[in-house]
mmCIF file of C-alpha atoms in Angstrom:
data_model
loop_
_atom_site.group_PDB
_atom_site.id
_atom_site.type_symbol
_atom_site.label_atom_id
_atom_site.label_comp_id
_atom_site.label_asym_id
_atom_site.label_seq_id
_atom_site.Cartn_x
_atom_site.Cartn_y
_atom_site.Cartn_z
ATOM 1 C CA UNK A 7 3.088 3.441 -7.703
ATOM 2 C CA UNK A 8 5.001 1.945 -10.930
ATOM 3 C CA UNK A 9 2.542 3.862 -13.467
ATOM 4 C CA UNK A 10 4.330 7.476 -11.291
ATOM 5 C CA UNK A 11 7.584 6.943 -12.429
ATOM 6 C CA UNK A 12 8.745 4.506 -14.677
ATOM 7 C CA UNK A 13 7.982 7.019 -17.957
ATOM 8 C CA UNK A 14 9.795 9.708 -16.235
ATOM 9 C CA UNK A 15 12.382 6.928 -15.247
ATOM 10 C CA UNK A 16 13.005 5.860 -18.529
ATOM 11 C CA UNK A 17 12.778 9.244 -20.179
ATOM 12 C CA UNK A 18 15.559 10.764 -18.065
ATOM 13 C CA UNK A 19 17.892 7.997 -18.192
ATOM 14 C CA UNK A 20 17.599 6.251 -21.005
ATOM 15 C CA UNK A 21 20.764 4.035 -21.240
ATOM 16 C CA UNK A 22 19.679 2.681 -17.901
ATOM 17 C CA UNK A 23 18.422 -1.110 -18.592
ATOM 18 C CA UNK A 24 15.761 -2.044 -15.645
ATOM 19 C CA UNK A 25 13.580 -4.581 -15.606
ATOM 20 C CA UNK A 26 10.306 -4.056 -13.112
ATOM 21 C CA UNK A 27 8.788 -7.360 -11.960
ATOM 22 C CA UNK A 28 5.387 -7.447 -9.610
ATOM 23 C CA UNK A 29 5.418 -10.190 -7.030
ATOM 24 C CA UNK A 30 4.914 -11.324 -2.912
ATOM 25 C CA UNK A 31 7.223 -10.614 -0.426
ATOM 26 C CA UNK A 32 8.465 -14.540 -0.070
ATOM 27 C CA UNK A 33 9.445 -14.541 -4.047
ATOM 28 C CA UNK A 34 11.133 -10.659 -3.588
ATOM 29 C CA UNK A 35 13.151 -12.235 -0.137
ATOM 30 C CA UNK A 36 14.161 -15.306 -2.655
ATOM 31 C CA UNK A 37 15.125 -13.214 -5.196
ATOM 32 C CA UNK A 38 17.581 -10.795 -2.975
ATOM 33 C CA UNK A 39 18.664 -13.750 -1.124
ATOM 34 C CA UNK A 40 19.258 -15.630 -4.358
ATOM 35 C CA UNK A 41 20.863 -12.215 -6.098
ATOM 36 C CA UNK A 42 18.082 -12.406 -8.769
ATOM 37 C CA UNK A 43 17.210 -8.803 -7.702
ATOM 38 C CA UNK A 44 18.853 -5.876 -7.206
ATOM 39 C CA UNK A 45 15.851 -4.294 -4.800
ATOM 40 C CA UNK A 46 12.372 -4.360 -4.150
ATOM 41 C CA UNK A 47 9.827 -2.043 -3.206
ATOM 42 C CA UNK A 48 7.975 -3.483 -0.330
ATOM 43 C CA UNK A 49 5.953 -2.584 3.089
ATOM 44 C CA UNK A 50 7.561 -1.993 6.442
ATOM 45 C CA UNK A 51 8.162 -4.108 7.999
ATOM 46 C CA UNK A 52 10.101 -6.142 5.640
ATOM 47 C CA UNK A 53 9.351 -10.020 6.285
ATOM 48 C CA UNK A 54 13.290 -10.799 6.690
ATOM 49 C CA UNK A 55 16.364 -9.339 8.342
ATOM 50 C CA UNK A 56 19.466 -8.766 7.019
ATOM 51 C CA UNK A 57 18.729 -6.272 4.109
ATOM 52 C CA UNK A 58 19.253 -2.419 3.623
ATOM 53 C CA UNK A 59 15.353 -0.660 4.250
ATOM 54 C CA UNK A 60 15.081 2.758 3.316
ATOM 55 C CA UNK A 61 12.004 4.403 3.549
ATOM 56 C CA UNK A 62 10.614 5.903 0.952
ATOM 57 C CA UNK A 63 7.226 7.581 1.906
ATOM 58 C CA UNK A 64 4.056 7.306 4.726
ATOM 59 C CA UNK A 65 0.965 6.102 2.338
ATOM 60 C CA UNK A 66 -2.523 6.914 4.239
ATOM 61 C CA UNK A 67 -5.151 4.696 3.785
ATOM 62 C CA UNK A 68 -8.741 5.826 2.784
ATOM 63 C CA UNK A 69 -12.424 4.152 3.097
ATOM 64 C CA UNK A 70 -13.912 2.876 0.077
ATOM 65 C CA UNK A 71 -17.806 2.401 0.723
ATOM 66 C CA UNK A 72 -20.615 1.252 -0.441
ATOM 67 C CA UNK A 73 -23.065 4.426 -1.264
ATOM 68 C CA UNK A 74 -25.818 2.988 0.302
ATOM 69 C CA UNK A 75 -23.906 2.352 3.437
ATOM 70 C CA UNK A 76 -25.281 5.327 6.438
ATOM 71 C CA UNK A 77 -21.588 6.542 6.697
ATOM 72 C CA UNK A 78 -21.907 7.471 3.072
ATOM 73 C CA UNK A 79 -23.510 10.600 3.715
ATOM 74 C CA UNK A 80 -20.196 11.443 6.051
ATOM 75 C CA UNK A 81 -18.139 13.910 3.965
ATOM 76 C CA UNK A 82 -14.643 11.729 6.030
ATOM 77 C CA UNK A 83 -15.401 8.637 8.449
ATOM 78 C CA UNK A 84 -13.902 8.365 11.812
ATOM 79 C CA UNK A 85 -12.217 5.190 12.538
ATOM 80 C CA UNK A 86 -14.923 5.039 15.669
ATOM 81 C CA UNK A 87 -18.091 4.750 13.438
ATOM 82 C CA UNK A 88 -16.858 1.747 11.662
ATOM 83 C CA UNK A 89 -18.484 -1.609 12.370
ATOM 84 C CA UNK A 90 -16.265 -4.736 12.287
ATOM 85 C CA UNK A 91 -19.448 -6.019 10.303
ATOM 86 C CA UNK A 92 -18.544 -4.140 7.564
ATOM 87 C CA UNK A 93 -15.113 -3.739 7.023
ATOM 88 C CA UNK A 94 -13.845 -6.661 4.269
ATOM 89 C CA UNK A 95 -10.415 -6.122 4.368
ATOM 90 C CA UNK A 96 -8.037 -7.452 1.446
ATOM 91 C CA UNK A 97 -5.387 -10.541 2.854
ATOM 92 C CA UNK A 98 -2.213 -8.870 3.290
ATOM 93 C CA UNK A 99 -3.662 -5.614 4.554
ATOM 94 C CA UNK A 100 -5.565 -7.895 7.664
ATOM 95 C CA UNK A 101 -2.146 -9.377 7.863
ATOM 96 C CA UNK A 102 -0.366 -6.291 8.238
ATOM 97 C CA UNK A 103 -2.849 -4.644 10.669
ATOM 98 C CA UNK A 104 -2.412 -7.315 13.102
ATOM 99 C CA UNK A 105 1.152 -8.265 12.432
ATOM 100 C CA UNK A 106 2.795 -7.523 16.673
ATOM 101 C CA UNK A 107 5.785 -5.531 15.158
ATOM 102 C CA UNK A 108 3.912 -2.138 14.852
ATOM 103 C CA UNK A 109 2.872 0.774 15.778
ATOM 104 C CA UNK A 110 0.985 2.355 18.495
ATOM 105 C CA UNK A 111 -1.109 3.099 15.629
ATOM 106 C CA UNK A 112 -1.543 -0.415 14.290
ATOM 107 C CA UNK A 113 -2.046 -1.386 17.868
ATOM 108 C CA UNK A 114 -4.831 0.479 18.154
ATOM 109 C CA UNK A 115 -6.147 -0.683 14.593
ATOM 110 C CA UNK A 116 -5.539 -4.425 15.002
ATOM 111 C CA UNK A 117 -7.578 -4.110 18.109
ATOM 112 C CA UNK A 118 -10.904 -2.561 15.920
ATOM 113 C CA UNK A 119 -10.452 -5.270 13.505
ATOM 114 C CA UNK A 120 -10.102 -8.697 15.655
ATOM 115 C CA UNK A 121 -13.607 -9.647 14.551
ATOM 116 C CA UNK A 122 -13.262 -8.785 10.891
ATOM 117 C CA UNK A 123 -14.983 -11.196 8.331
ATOM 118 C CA UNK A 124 -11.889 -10.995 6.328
ATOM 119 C CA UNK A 125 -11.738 -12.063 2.380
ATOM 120 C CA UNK A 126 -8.848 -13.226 0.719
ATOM 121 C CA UNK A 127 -8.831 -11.271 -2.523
ATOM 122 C CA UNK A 128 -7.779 -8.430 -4.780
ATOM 123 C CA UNK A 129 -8.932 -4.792 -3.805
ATOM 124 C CA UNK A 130 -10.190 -5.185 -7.357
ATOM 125 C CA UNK A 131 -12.849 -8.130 -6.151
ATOM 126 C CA UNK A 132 -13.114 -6.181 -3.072
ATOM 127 C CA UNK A 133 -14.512 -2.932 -4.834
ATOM 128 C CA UNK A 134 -16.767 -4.896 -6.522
ATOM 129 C CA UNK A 135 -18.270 -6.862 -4.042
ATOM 130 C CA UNK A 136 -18.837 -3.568 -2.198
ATOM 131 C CA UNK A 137 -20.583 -2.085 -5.358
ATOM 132 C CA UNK A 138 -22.697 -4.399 -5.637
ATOM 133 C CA UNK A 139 -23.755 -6.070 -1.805
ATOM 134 C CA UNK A 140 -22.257 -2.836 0.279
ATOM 135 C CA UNK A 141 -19.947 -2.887 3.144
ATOM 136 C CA UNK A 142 -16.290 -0.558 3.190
ATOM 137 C CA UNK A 143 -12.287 -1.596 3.192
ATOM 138 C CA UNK A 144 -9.428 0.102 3.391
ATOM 139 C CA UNK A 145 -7.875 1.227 0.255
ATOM 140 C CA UNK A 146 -3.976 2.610 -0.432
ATOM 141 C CA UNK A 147 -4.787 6.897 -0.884
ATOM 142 C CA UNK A 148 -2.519 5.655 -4.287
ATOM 143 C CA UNK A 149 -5.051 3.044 -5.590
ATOM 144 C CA UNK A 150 -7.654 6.380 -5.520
ATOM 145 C CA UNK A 151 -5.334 8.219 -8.181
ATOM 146 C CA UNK A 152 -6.637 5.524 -11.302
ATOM 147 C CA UNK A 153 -10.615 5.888 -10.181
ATOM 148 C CA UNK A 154 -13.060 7.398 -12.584
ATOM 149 C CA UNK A 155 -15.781 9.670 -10.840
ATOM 150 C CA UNK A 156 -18.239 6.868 -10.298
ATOM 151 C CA UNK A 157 -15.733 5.754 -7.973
ATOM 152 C CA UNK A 158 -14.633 8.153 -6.578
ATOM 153 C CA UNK A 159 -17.703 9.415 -5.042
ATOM 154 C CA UNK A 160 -17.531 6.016 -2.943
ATOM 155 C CA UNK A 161 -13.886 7.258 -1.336
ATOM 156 C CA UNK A 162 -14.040 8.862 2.024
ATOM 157 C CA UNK A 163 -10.703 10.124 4.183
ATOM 158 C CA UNK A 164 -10.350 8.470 7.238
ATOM 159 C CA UNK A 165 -9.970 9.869 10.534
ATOM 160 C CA UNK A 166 -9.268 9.904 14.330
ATOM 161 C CA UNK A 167 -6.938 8.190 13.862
ATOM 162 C CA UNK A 168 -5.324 8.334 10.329
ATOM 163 C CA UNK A 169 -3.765 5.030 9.032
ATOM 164 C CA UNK A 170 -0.836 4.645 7.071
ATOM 165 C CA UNK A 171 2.093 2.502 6.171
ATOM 166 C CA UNK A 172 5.725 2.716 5.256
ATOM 167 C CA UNK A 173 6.676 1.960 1.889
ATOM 168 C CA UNK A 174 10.103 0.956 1.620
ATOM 169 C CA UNK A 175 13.110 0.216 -1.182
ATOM 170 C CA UNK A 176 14.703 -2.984 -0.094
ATOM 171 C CA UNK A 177 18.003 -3.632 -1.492
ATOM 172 C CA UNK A 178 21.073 -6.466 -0.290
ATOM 173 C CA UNK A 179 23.716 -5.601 2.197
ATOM 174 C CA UNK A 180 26.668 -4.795 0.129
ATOM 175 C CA UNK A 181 25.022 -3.494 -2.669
ATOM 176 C CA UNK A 182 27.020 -2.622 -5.458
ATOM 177 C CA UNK A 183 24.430 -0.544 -7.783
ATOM 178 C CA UNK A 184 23.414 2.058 -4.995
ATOM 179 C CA UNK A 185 23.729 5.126 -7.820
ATOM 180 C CA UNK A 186 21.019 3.005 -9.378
ATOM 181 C CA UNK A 187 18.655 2.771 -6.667
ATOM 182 C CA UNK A 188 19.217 6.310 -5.530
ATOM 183 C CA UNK A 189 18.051 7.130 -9.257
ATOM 184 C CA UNK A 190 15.012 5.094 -9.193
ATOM 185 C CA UNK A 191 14.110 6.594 -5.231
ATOM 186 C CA UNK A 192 14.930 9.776 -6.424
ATOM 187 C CA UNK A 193 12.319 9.386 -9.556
ATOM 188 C CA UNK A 194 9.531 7.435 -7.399
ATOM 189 C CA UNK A 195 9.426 10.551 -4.907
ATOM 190 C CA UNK A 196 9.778 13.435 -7.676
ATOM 191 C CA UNK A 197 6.770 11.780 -9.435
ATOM 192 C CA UNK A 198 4.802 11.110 -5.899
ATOM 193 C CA UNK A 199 1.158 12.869 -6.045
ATOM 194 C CA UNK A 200 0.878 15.713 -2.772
ATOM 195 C CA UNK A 201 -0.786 13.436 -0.307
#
């Protein structure tokens, strides 16, 4: 998401001084709590109450699979011819798919993935151990957007059902710099690829 907006972001508003920081959701809930941060962009749902969530778009999730895998051939893969087998799914996304505050949608998901062989890892470690000893995971549509064609011929579209999550800005109650934040949401959806 960062690589969107931040040009444009800093182009358009250049006296604007904003420093962009990658981290977990315990060290972003420290760092509002703390008022080392001004806002976060994070996954619904947020792990702590008590701040402002605004949602800032639905992100789908596509397959990323091995080509030697028999679903390969499948131009999109329904969510119905996927073996729990072969699914490695990356930490927090297991985490989030059978977290109990969701959706009918996640519902339905965590129950497909109960017997998952889940690896702790990047989706970096993930790709490659699917590149090179096969198997699928779920990949963010956004993660697609940096592929070169190699890798891209290993994405498919998932369907029946689609999956997606909310992304979210997180910012304290009482915030003070809300015409910043509106400037940054307002970039990170201009600069948004048509899903």
């Amino acid at each position: 998401l960062l690589p969107l907006f931040v040009n444009s972001l800093s182009k358009k508003y250049p006296d604007l001084q904003v420093e962009i920081i990658e981290m977990g959701v315990k060290e972003m809930v420290l760092g509002l709590e703390n008022e080392e941060l001004d806002g976060g962009i994070a996954i619904y749902p947020f792990d702590k109450a008590g701040f402002y969530e605004e949602v800032l778009f639905d992100e789908k999730f596509v397959i990323y699979i091995s080509l030697d895998h028999p679903l390969a051939a499948k131009k999109e893969i329904s969510w119905n011819d996927i073996s729990p087998e072969d699914l490695i799914l990356q930490e927090d996304l297991h985490n989030h798919f059978l977290s109990p505050d969701h959706s009918e949608q996640s519902k339905f998901i965590a129950g497909k993935i109960s017997n998952i062989h889940f690896l702790s890892g990047s989706f970096e470690t993930i790709r490659k151990i699917i590149e090179l000893h096969g198997g699928m995971t779920l990949l963010p549509q956004l993660s697609t957007i940096y592929m070169g064609a190699r890798r891209l011929k290993m994405v498919r579209p998932l369907i029946h059902p689609t999956i997606s999550r909310k992304i979210i800005l997180v910012t304290p109650r009482g915030f003070e710099k809300n015409r910043i934040t509106k400037v940054i949401k307002k970039e990170i959806l201009k600069n948004l690829p048509s899903q």
